[in-house]
Coordinates of C-alpha atoms and ligand atoms in Angstrom, one line a residue:
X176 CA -104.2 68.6 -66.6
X177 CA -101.9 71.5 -67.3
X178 CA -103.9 74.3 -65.5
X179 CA -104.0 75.5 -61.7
X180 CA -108.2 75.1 -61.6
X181 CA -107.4 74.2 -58.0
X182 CA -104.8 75.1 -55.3
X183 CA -103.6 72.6 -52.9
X184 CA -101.5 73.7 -50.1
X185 CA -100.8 71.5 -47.2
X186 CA -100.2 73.2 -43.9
X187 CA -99.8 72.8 -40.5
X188 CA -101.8 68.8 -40.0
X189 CA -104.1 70.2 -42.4
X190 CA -104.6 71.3 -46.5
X191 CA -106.5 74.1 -47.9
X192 CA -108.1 73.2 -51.5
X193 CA -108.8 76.5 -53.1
X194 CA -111.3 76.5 -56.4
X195 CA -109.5 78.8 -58.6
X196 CA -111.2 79.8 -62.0
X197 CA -111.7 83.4 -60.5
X198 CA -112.8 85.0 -63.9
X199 CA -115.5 82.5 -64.3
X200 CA -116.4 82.9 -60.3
X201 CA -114.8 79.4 -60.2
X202 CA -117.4 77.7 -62.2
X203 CA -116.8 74.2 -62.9
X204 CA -115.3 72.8 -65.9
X205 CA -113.6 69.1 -66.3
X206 CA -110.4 70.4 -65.6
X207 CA -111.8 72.0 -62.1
X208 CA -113.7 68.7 -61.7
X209 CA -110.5 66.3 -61.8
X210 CA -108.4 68.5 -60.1
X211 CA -110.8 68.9 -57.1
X212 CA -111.4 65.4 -57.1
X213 CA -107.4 64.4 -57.3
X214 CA -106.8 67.2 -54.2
X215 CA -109.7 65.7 -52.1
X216 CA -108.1 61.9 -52.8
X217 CA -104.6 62.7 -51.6
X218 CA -106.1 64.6 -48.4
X219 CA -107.7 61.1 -47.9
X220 CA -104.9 59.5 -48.3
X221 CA -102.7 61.6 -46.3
X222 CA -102.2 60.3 -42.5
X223 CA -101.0 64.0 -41.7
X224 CA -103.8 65.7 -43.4
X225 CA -106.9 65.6 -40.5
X226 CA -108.6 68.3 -42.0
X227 CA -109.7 70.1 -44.9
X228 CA -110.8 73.6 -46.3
X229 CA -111.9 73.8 -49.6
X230 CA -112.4 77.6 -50.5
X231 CA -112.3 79.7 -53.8
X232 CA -109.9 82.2 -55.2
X233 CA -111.7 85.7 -55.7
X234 CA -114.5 87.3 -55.5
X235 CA -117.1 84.2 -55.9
X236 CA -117.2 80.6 -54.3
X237 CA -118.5 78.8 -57.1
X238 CA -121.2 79.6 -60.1
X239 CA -121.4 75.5 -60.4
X240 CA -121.3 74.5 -63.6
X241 CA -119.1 76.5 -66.8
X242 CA -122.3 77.3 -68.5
X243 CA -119.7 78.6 -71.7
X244 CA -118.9 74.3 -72.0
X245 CA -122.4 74.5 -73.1
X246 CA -124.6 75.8 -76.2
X247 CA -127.9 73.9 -76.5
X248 CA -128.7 75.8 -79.3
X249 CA -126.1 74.3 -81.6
X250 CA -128.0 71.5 -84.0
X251 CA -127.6 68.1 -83.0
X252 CA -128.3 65.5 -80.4
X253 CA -129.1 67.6 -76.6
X254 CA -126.6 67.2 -73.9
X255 CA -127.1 64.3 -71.8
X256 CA -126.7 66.3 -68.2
X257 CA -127.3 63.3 -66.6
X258 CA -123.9 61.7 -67.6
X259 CA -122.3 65.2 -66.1
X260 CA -124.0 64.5 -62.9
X261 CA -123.0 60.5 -63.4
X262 CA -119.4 61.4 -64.1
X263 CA -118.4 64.9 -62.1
X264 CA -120.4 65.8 -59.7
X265 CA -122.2 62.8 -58.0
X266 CA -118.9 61.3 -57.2
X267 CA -117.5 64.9 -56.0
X268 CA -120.3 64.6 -53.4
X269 CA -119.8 61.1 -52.6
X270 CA -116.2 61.5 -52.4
X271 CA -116.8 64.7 -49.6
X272 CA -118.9 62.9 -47.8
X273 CA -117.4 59.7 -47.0
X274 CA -113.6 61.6 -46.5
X275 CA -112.7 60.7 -42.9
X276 CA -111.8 64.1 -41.6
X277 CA -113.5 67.2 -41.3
X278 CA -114.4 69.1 -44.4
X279 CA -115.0 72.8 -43.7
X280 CA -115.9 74.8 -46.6
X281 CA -115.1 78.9 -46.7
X282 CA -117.7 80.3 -48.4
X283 CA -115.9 83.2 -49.8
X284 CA -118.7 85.1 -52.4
X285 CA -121.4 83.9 -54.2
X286 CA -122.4 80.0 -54.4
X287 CA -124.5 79.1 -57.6
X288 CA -126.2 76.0 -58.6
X289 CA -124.1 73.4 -58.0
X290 CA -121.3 75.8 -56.3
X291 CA -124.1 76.1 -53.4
X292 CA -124.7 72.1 -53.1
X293 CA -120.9 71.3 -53.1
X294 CA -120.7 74.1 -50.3
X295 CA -123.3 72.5 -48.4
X296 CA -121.5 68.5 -48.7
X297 CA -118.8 69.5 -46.5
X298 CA -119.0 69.1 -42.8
X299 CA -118.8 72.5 -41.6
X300 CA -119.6 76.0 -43.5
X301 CA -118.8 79.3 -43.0
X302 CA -119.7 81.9 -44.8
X303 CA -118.3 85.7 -45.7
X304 CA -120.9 88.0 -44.7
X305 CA -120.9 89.3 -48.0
X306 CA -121.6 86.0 -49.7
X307 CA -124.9 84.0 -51.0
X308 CA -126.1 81.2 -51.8
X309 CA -128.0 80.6 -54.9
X310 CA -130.1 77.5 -56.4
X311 CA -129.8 79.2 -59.5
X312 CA -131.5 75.6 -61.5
X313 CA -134.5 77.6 -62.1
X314 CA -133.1 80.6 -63.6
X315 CA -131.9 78.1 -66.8
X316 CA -134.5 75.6 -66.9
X317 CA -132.9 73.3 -64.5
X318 CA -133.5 71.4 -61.6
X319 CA -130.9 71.5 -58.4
X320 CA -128.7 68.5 -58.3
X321 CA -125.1 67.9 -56.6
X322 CA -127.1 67.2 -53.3
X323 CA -129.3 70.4 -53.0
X324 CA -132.9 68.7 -52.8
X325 CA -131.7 66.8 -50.2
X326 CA -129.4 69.4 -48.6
X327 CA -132.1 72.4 -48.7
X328 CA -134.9 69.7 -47.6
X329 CA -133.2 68.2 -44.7
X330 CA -131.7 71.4 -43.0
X331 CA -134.7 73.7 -43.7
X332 CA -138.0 71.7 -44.5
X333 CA -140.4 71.6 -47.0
X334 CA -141.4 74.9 -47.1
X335 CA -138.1 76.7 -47.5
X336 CA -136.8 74.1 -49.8
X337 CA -139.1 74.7 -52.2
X338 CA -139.2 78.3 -52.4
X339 CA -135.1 78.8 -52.9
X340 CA -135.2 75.9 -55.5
X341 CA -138.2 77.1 -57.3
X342 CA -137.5 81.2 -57.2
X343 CA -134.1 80.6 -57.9
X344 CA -133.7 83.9 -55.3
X345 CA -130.5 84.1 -53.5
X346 CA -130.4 83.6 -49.7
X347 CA -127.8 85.8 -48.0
X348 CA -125.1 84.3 -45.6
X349 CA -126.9 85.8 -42.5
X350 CA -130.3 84.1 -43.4
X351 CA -128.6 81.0 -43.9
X352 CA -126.6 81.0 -40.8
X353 CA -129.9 81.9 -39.2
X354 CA -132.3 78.9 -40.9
X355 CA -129.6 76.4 -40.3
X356 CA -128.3 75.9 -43.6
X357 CA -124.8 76.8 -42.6
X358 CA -122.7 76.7 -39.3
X359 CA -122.3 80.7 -39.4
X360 CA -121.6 84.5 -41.1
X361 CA -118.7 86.1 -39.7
X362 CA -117.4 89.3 -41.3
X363 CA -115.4 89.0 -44.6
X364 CA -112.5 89.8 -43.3
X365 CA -112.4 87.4 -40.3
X366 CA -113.3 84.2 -43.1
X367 CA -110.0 83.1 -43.7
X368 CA -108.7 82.8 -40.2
X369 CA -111.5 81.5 -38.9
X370 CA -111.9 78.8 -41.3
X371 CA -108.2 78.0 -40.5
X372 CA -108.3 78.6 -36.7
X373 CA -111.1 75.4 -36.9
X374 CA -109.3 73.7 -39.2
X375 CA -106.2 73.7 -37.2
X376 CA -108.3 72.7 -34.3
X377 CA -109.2 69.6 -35.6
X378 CA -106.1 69.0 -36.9
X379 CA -105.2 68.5 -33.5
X380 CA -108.0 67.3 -32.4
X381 CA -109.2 62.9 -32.2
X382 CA -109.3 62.1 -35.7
X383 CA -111.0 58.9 -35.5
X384 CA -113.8 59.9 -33.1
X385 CA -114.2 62.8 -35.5
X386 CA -114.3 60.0 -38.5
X387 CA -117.7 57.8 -36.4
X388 CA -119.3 61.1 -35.7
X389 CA -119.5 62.6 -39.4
X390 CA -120.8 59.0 -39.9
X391 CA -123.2 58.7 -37.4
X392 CA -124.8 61.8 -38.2
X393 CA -125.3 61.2 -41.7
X394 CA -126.7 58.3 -40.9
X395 CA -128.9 59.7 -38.3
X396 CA -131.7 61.5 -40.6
X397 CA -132.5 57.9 -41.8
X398 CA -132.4 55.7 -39.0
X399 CA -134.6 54.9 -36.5
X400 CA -134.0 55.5 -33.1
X401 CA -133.6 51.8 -32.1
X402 CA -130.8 51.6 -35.2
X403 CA -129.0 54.6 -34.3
X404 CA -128.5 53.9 -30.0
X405 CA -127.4 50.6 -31.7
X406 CA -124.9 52.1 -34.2
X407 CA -123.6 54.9 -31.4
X408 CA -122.6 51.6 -29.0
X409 CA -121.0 50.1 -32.0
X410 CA -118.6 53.2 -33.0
X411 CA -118.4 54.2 -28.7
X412 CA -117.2 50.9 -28.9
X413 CA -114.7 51.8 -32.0
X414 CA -113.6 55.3 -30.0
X415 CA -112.9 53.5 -26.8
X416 CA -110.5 50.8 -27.9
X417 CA -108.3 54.0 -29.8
X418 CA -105.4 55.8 -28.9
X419 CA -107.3 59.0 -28.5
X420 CA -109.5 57.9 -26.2
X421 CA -106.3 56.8 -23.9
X422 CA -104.8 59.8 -24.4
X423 CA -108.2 62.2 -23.8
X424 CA -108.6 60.9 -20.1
X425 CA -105.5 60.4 -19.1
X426 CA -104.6 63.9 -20.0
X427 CA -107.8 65.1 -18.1
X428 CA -106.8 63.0 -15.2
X429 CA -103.3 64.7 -15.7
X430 CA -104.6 68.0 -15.8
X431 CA -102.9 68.7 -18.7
X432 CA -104.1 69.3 -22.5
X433 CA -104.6 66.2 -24.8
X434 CA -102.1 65.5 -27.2
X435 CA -103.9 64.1 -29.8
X436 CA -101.6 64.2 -32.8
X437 CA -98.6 62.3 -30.5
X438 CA -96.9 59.5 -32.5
X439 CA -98.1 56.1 -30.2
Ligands
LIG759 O1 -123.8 69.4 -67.0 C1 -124.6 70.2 -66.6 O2 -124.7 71.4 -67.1 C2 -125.5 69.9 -65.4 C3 -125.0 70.4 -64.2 C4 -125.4 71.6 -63.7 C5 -124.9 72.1 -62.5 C6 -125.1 73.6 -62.3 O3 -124.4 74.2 -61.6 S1 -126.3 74.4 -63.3 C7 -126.2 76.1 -62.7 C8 -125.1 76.8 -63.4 N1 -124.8 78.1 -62.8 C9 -125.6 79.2 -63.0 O4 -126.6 79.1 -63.6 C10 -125.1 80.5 -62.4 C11 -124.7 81.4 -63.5 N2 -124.1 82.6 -62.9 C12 -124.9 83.6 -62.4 O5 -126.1 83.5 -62.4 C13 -124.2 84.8 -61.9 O6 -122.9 84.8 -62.5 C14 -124.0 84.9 -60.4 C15 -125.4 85.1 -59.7 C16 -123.4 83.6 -59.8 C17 -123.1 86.0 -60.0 O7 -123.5 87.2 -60.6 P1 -122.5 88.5 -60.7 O8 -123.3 89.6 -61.2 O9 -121.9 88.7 -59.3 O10 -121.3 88.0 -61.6 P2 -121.4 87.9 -63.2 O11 -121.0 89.2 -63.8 O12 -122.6 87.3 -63.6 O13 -120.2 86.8 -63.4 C18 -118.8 87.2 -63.4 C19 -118.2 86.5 -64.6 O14 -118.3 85.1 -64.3 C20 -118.9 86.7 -65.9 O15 -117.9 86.7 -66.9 P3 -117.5 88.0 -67.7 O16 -118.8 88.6 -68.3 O17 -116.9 88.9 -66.7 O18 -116.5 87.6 -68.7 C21 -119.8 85.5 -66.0 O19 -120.1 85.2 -67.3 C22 -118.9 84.5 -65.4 N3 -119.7 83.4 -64.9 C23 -120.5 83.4 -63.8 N4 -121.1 82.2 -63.7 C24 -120.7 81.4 -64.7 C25 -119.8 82.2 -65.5 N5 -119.3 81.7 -66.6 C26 -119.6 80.4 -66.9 N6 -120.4 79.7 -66.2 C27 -121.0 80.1 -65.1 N7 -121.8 79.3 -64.3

């Protein structure tokens, strides 16, 4: 990998991951893949990296996949997309989802395809007023992948699911943040800092009550409600025997403001 396809700064107890193939809107090609992949693994590995923004660099968020990697209409065998989803962009998902700190993703411009479903994978999103988000499968003769059934089908029901994966019609960050899909629209110009002003708060914040709760409420759309009171004592169990939680209350018994990132 010789290119910059994706900027990783680490900053103040937390990194910022920035997709940056601008002149393509950031659409993904194997270079962009790996890169994002290798940044997301050493934020995982990173004890003082507690949260993460992944962003992208200019105009656009993503246009998911480098459709100029592809050209069905050459003679020969047809792509196999299935091995792309196998190889890039299931394990991108995965890999989001399980990472034990907050992901908050800064929607910058327009999200395409499967620059929309990566969007949606991380924890928290924010969106420039300015941006959208597009299941643009349709549009090509595809159908959404990288998470978006599930995505666009858990957060806004049936209904709504189907008519943005089957029109292919973009939904504007202010609808979005207004159905649920995303955490909230704040004026392009405010993105940035806000984006970093969370991050930094949960860089500060209890990083392994932070780690149950993303997991509990993945897990909560398909448990039942007997599994799930049993898998909140298990982790309440998990947060109370951690330093944070010794910390928490005995700086609210102190008065004072819990210093979550103190070295024990
Ligand atoms: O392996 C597999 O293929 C399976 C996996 C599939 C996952 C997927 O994500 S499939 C869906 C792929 N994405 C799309 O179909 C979206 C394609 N892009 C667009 O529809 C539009 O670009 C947007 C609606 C996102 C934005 O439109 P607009 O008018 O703001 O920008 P633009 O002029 O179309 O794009 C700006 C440049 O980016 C342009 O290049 P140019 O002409 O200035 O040299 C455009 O070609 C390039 N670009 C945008 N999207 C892609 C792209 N280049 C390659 N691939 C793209 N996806």
């Amino acid at each position: 990998m010789t290119s910059d396809a994706v900027l990783h700064e680490k900053l103040d107890g937390y990194a910022r991951v920035t997709l940056n193939r601008p002149q393509r809107l950031n659409a993904f090609n194997e270079d962009q893949h790996l890169q994002l992949r290798a940044a997301l693994a050493e934020c995982a590995a990173d004890a003082d990296c507690r949260a993460v923004i992944v962003t992208g660099a200019g105009r656009g968020f993503c246009a998911g996949q480098d459709l100029s990697d592809r050209d069905p209409t050459l003679d020969g065998p047809r792509p196999d997309l299935g091995l792309t989803l196998e190889t890039y962009y299931n394990p991108l998902i995965r890999q989001m989802r399980s990472l034990a700190k907050p992901v908050v993703c800064a929607v910058n411009g327009v999200a395409a395809g499967a620059g929309a479903n990566i969007a949606l994978a991380a924890d928290i999103v924010i969106a420039a007023r300015s941006a959208s988000f597009i299941q643009a499968f349709s549009r090509i003769g595809l159908v959404p992948d990288a998470g978006g059934t599930y995505w666009l089908t858990r957060h806004l029901g049936e209904a709504r699911a189907k008519a943005l994966a089957l029109t292919g019609d973009a939904l504007p960050a202010e609808t979005a943040a207004e159905w649920g899909l995303i955490w909230k629209c704040v004026d392009d110009g405010d993105l940035q800092a806000e984006a970093e002003a969370l991050a930094q708060r949960f860089a500060n914040g209890p990083a392994t009550a932070y780690a149950l709760t993303k997991q509990l409420i993945h897990a909560a759309s398909t448990n039942s409600l007997d599994e799930q009171l049993d898998m909140e004592r298990s982790f309440q169990r998990e947060a109370g025997w951690s330093d944070d939680y010794r910390e928490g209350v005995a700086a609210f018994l102190q008065k004072r403001k819990a210093d979550f990132r103190r070295k024990a």
